[in-house]
Tab-separated table of C-alpha atoms and ligand atoms in Angstrom:
chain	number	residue	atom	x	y	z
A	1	UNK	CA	14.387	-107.593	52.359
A	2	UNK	CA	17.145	-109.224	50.397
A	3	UNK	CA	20.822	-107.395	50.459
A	4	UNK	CA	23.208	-107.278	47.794
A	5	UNK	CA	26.608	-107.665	49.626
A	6	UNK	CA	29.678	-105.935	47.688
A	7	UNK	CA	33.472	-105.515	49.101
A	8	UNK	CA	36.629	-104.796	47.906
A	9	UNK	CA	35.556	-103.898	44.377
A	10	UNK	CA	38.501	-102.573	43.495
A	11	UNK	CA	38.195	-100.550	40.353
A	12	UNK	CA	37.773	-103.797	38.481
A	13	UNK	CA	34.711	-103.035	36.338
A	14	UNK	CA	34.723	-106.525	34.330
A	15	UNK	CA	34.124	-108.173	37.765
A	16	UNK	CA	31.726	-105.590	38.656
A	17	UNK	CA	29.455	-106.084	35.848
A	18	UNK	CA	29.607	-109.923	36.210
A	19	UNK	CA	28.766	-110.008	39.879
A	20	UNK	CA	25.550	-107.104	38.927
A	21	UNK	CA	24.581	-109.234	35.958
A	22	UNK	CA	24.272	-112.339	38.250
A	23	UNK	CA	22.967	-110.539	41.315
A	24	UNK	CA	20.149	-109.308	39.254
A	25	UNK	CA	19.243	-113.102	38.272
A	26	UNK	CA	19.001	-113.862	42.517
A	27	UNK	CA	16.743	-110.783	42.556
A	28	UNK	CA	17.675	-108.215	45.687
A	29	UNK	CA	16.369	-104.814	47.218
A	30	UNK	CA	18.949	-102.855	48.625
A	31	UNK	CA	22.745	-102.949	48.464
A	32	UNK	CA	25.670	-102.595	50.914
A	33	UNK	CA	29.118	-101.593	49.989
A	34	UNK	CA	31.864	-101.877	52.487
A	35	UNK	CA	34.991	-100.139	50.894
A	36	UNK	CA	37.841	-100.237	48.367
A	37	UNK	CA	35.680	-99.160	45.602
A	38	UNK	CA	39.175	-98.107	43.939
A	39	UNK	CA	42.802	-99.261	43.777
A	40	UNK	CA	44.368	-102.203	41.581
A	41	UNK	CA	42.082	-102.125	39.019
A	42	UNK	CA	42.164	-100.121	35.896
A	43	UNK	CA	38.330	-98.933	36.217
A	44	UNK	CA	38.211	-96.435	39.002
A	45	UNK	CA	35.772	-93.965	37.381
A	46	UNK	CA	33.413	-96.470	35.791
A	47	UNK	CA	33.266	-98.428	39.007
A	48	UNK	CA	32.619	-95.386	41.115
A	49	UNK	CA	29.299	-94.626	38.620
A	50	UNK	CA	28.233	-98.368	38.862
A	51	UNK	CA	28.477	-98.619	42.097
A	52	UNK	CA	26.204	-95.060	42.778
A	53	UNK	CA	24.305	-96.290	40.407
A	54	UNK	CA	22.830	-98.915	42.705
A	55	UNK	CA	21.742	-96.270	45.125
A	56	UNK	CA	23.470	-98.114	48.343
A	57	UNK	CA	21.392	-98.214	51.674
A	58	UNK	CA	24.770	-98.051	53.325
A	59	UNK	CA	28.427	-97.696	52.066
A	60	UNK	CA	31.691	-97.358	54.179
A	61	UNK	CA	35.206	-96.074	53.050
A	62	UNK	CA	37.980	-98.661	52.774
A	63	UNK	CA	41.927	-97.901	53.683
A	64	UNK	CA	42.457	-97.577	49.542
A	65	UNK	CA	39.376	-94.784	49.462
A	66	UNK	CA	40.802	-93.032	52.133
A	67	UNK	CA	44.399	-92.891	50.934
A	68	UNK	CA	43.273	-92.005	47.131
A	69	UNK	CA	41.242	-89.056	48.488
A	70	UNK	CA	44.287	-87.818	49.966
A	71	UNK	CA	43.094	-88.454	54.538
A	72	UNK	CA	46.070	-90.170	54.419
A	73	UNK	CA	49.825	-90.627	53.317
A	74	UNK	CA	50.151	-93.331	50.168
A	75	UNK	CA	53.162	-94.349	52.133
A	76	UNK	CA	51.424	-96.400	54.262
A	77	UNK	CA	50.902	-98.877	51.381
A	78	UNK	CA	53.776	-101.153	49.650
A	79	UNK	CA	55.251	-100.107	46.675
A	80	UNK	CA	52.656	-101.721	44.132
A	81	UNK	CA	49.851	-100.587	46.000
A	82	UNK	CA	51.223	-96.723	46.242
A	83	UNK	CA	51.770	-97.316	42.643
A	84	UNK	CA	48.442	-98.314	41.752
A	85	UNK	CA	46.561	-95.361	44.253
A	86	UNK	CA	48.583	-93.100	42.678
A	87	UNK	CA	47.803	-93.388	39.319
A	88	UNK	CA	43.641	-93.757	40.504
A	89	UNK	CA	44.153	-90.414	42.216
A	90	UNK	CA	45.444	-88.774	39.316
A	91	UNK	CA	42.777	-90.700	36.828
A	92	UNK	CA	39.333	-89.696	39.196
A	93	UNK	CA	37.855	-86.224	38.512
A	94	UNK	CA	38.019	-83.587	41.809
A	95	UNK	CA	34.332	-84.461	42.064
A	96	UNK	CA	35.018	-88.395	42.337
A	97	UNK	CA	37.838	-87.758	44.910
A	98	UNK	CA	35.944	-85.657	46.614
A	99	UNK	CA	33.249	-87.999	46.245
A	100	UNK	CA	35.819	-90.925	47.928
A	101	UNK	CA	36.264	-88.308	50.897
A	102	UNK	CA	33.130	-88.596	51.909
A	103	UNK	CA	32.233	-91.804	52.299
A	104	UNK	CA	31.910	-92.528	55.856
A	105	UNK	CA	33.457	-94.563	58.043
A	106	UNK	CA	32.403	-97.533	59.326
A	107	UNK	CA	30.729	-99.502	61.297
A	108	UNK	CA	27.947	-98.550	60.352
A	109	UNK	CA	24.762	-100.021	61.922
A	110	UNK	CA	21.545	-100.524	59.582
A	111	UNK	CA	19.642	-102.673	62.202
A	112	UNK	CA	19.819	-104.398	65.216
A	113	UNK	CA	20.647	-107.316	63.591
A	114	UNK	CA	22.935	-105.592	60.624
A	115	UNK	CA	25.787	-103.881	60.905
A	116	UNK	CA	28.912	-103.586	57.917
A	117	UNK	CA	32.360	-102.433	58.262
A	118	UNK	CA	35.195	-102.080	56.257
A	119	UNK	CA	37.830	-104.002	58.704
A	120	UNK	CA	36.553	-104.569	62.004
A	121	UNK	CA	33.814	-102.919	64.215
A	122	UNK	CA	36.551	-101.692	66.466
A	123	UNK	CA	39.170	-100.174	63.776
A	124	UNK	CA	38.324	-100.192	60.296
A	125	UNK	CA	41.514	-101.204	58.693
A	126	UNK	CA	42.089	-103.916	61.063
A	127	UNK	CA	42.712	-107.061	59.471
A	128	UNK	CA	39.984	-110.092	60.751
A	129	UNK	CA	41.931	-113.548	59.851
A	130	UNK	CA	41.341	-115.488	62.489
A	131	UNK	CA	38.823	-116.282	65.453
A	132	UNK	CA	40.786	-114.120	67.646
A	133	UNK	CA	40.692	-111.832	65.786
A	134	UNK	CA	36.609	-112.696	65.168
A	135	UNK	CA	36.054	-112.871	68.962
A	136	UNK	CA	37.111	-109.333	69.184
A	137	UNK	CA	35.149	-107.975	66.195
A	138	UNK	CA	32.055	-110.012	67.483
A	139	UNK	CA	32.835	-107.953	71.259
A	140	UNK	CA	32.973	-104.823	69.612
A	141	UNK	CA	30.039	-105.249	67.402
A	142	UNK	CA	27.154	-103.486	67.747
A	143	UNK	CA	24.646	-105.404	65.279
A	144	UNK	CA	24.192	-109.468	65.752
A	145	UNK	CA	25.032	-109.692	62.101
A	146	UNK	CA	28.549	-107.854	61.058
A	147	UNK	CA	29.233	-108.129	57.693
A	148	UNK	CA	33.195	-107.217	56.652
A	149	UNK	CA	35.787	-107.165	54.341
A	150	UNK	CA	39.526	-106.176	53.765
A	151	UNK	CA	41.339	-109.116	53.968
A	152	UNK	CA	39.418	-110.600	50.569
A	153	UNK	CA	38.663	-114.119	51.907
A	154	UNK	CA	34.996	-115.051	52.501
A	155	UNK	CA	34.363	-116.482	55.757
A	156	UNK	CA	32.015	-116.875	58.811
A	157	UNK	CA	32.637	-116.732	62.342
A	158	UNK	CA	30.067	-117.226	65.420
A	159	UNK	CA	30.666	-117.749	68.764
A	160	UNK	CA	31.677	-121.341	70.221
A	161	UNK	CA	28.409	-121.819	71.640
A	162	UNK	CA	26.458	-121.210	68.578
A	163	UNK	CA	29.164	-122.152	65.565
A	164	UNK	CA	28.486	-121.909	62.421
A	165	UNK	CA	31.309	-122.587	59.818
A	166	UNK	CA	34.627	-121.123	59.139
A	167	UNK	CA	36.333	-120.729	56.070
A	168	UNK	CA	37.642	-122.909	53.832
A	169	UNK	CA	34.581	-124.875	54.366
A	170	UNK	CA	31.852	-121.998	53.833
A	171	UNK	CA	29.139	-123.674	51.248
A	172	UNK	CA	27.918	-122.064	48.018
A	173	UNK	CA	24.696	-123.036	49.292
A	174	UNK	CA	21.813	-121.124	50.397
A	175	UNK	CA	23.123	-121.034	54.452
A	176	UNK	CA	20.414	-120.246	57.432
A	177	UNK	CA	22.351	-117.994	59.748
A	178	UNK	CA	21.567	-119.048	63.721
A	179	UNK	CA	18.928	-117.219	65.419
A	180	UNK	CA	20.432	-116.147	68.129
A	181	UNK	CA	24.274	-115.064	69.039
A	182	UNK	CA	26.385	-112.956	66.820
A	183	UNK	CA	27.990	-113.787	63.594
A	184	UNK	CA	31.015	-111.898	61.735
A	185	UNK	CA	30.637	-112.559	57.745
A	186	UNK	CA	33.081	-111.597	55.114
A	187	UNK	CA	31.258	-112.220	51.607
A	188	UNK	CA	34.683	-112.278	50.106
A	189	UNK	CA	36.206	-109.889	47.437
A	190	UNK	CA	34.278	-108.637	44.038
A	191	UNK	CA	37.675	-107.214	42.400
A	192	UNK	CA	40.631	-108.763	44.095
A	193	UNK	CA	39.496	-112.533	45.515
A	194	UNK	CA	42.519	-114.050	47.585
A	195	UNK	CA	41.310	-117.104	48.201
A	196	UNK	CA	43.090	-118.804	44.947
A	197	UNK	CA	39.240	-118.678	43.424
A	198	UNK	CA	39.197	-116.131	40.491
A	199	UNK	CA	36.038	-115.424	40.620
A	200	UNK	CA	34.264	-113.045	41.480
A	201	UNK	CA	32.600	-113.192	45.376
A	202	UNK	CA	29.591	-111.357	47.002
A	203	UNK	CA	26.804	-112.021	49.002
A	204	UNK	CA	22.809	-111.556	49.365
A	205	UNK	CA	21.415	-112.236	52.596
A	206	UNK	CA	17.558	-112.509	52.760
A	207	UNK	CA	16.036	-111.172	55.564
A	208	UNK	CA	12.577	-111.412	54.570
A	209	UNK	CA	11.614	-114.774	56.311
A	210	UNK	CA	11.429	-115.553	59.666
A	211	UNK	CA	15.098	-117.173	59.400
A	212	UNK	CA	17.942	-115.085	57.998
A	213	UNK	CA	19.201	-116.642	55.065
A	214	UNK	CA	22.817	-115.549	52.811
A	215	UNK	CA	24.192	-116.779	49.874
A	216	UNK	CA	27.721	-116.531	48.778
A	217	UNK	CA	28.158	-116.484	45.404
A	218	UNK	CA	31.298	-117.101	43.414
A	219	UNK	CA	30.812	-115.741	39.769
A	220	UNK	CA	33.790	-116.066	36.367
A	221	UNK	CA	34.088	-113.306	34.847
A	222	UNK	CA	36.441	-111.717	32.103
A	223	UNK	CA	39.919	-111.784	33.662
A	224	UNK	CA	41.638	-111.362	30.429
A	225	UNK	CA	39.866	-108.207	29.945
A	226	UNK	CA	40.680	-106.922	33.481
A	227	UNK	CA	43.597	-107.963	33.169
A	228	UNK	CA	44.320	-105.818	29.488
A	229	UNK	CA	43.069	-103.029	31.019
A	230	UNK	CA	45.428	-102.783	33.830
A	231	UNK	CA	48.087	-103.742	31.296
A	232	UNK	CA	46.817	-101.043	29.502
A	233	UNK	CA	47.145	-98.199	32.490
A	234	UNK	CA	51.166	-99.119	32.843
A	235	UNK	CA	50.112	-100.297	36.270
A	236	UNK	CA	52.313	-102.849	37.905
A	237	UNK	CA	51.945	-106.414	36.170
A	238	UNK	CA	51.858	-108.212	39.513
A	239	UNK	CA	48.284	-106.709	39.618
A	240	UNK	CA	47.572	-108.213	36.049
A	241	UNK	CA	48.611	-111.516	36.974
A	242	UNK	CA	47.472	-112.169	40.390
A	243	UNK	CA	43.466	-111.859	39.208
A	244	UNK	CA	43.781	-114.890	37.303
A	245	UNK	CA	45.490	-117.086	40.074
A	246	UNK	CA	42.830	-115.147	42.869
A	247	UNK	CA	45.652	-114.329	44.790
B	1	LIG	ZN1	40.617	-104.288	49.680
């Protein structure tokens, strides 16, 4: 079984249609979505249908879901991002928001091996930067593998006994995951990367041989046309210009 990874989409459908166009060339079976379909990005609607489109095995709410389908206050976000959820919220259809509503919340566990979340296993808008932060996501997991996302910054984490890599040093290379002991994965962003790399990020983990196997892919794709649409929208130009320094 091979897994198309996708976080943090972020209503940008140029990046969207870049990262599908690419994923279909690496050939996968089944896709996993772990939140922020909307927010930022000029594309909310479009990037909704996409994503359904692909018929996701499992898909979890992020914090900018939740707040655009009205569970909770906009204030919680800074002013650009209240801005920006604002204007999606008033863009989707009632059948898209309602749509939003009801995607659940993670973790959500495919396997005993697999599990995705939106933040952290343990609170899913918890922010996982560091390996203390890791070391309590890996406690609280309950699948060996926990794919996240959230904080937009691919990275791997695994326990001191059985390391694997940690960002900024995560290769674009086919990586075998260990066999044993648990491992905490952020594929990185589709819509928003923060990692000053404007391109595009997701991930497809084969699980089909005996070993488990993920790639993380970095893929360029039309910022300037992102970027115009957002422009476009009258949403804030900080959101224009960040995409094309990946910040
Ligand atoms: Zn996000």
């Amino acid at each position: 079984m091979r897994y198309l990874i996708l976080s943090d989409i972020h209503a940008n459908l140029h990046a969207l249609d870049a990262v599908l166009a690419d994923a279909e060339l690496q050939g996968y079976d089944a896709t996993l979505v772990l939140g922020d379909l909307v927010g930022y990005g000029a594309d909310p609607a479009a990037v909704i249908a996409r994503t359904l489109a692909l018929e996701p095995v499992a898909m979890v709410r992020g914090n900018h879901d939740k707040v655009c389908a009205g569970l909770e206050p906009a204030a919680l976000f800074n002013d650009v991002a209240r801005h920006s959820i604002e204007w999606t919220a008033e863009t989707l259809s009632a059948a898209e928001l309602r749509l939003l509503a009801e995607l659940p919340k993670g973790p959500c566990q495919l396997t005993a091996d697999l599990e995705i979340c939106h933040g952290a296993p343990f609170d899913e808008d918890y922010y996982v930067f560091d390996s203390g932060d890791a070391a309590r996501a890996i406690e609280a997991s309950q699948g060996r593998l926990c794919f996240f996302g959230h904080t937009h910054l691919p990275a791997l984490f695994a326990t001191p006994e059985d390391p694997v890599l940690q960002d900024p040093d995560l290769p674009t290379e086919e990586l075998v995951l260990p066999r044993t002991g648990p491992a905490l994965i952020n594929v990185g962003s589709v819509g928003q990367p923060r990692d000053g790399d404007a391109r595009a990020a997701y991930g497809i983990l084969d699980a089909t041989r005996s070993a488990l196997r993920l790639r993380l892919r970095r893929v360029a794709y039309d910022v300037a046309g992102a970027q115009a649409r957002i422009r476009g929208a009258g949403l804030p130009e900080w959101l224009a210009a960040r995409l094309e320094r990946g910040q």
